[in-house]
Coordinates of C-alpha atoms in Angstrom, one line a residue:
X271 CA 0.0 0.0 0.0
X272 CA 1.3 3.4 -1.3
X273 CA 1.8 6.6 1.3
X274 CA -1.6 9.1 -0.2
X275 CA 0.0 11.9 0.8
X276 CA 2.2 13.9 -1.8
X277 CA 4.8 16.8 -1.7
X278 CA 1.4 19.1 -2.1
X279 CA 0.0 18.0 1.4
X280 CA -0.6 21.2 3.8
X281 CA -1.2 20.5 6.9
X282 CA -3.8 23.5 8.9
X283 CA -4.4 23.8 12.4
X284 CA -7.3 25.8 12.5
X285 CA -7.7 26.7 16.7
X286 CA -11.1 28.0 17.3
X287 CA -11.6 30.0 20.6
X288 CA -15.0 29.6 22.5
X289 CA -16.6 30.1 26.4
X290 CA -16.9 26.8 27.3
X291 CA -17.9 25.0 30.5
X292 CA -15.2 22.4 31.7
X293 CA -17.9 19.3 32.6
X294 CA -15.1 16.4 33.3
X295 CA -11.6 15.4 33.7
X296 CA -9.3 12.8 32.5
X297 CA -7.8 10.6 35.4
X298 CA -4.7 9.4 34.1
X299 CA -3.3 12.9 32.5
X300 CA -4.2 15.7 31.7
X301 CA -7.3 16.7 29.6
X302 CA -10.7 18.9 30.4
X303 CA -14.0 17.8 28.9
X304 CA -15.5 20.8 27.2
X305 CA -19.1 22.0 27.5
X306 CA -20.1 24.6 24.9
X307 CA -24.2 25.4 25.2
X308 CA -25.1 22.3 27.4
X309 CA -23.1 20.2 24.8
X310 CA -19.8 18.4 24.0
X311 CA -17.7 20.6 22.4
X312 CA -14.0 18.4 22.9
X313 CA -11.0 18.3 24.9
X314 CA -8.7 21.2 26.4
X315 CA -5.3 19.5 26.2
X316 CA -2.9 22.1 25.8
X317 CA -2.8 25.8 26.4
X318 CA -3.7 25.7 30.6
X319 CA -1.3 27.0 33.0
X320 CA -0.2 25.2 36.0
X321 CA -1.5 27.7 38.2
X322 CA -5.0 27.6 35.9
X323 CA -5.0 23.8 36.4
X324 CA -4.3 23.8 40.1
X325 CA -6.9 26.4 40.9
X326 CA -9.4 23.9 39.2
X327 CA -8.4 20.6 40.9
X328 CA -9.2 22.5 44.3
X329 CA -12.8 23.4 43.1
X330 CA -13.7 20.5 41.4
X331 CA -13.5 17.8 44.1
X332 CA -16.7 19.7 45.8
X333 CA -18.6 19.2 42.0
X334 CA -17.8 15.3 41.2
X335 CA -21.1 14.0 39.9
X336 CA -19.7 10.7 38.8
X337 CA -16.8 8.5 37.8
X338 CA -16.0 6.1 35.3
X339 CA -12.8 4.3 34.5
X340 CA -11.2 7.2 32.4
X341 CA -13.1 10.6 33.3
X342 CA -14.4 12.3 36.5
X343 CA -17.2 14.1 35.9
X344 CA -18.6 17.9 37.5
X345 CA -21.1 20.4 37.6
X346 CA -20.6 22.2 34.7
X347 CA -20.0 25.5 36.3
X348 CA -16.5 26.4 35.7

């Protein structure tokens, strides 16, 4: 099987910037699970500062509404 990709190939990242509520976390590493209108939206991987994420991890143990084996999940209100 051949590569599809040629020397034409562009790659684009194309961020797109929204007011989302952080409804979940990953429990192995890091990752926020995004709320945008009361609906998935994706996961904020990158971009958070370690003062940004520690701030959060101290507010979101009092809004744990459930587990399952890779995500804890909140009260959308962050």
């Amino acid at each position: 099987m051949s590569d599809k990709r040629t020397v034409d190939f562009i790659k684009i990242i194309n961020y797109t910037y929204g007011d989302v509520q952080i409804a979940g976390y990953r429990k192995d590493d890091f990752g926020w699970l995004a709320h945008y209108n009361g609906r998935p939206a994706g996961v904020i991987e990158f971009g958070v500062l370690p003062t940004r994420k520690k701030a959060f991890y101290g507010v979101a143990k009092s809004l744990v509404t459930g587990k399952d084996r890779d995500f804890v999940y909140v009260q959308p209100q962050i």
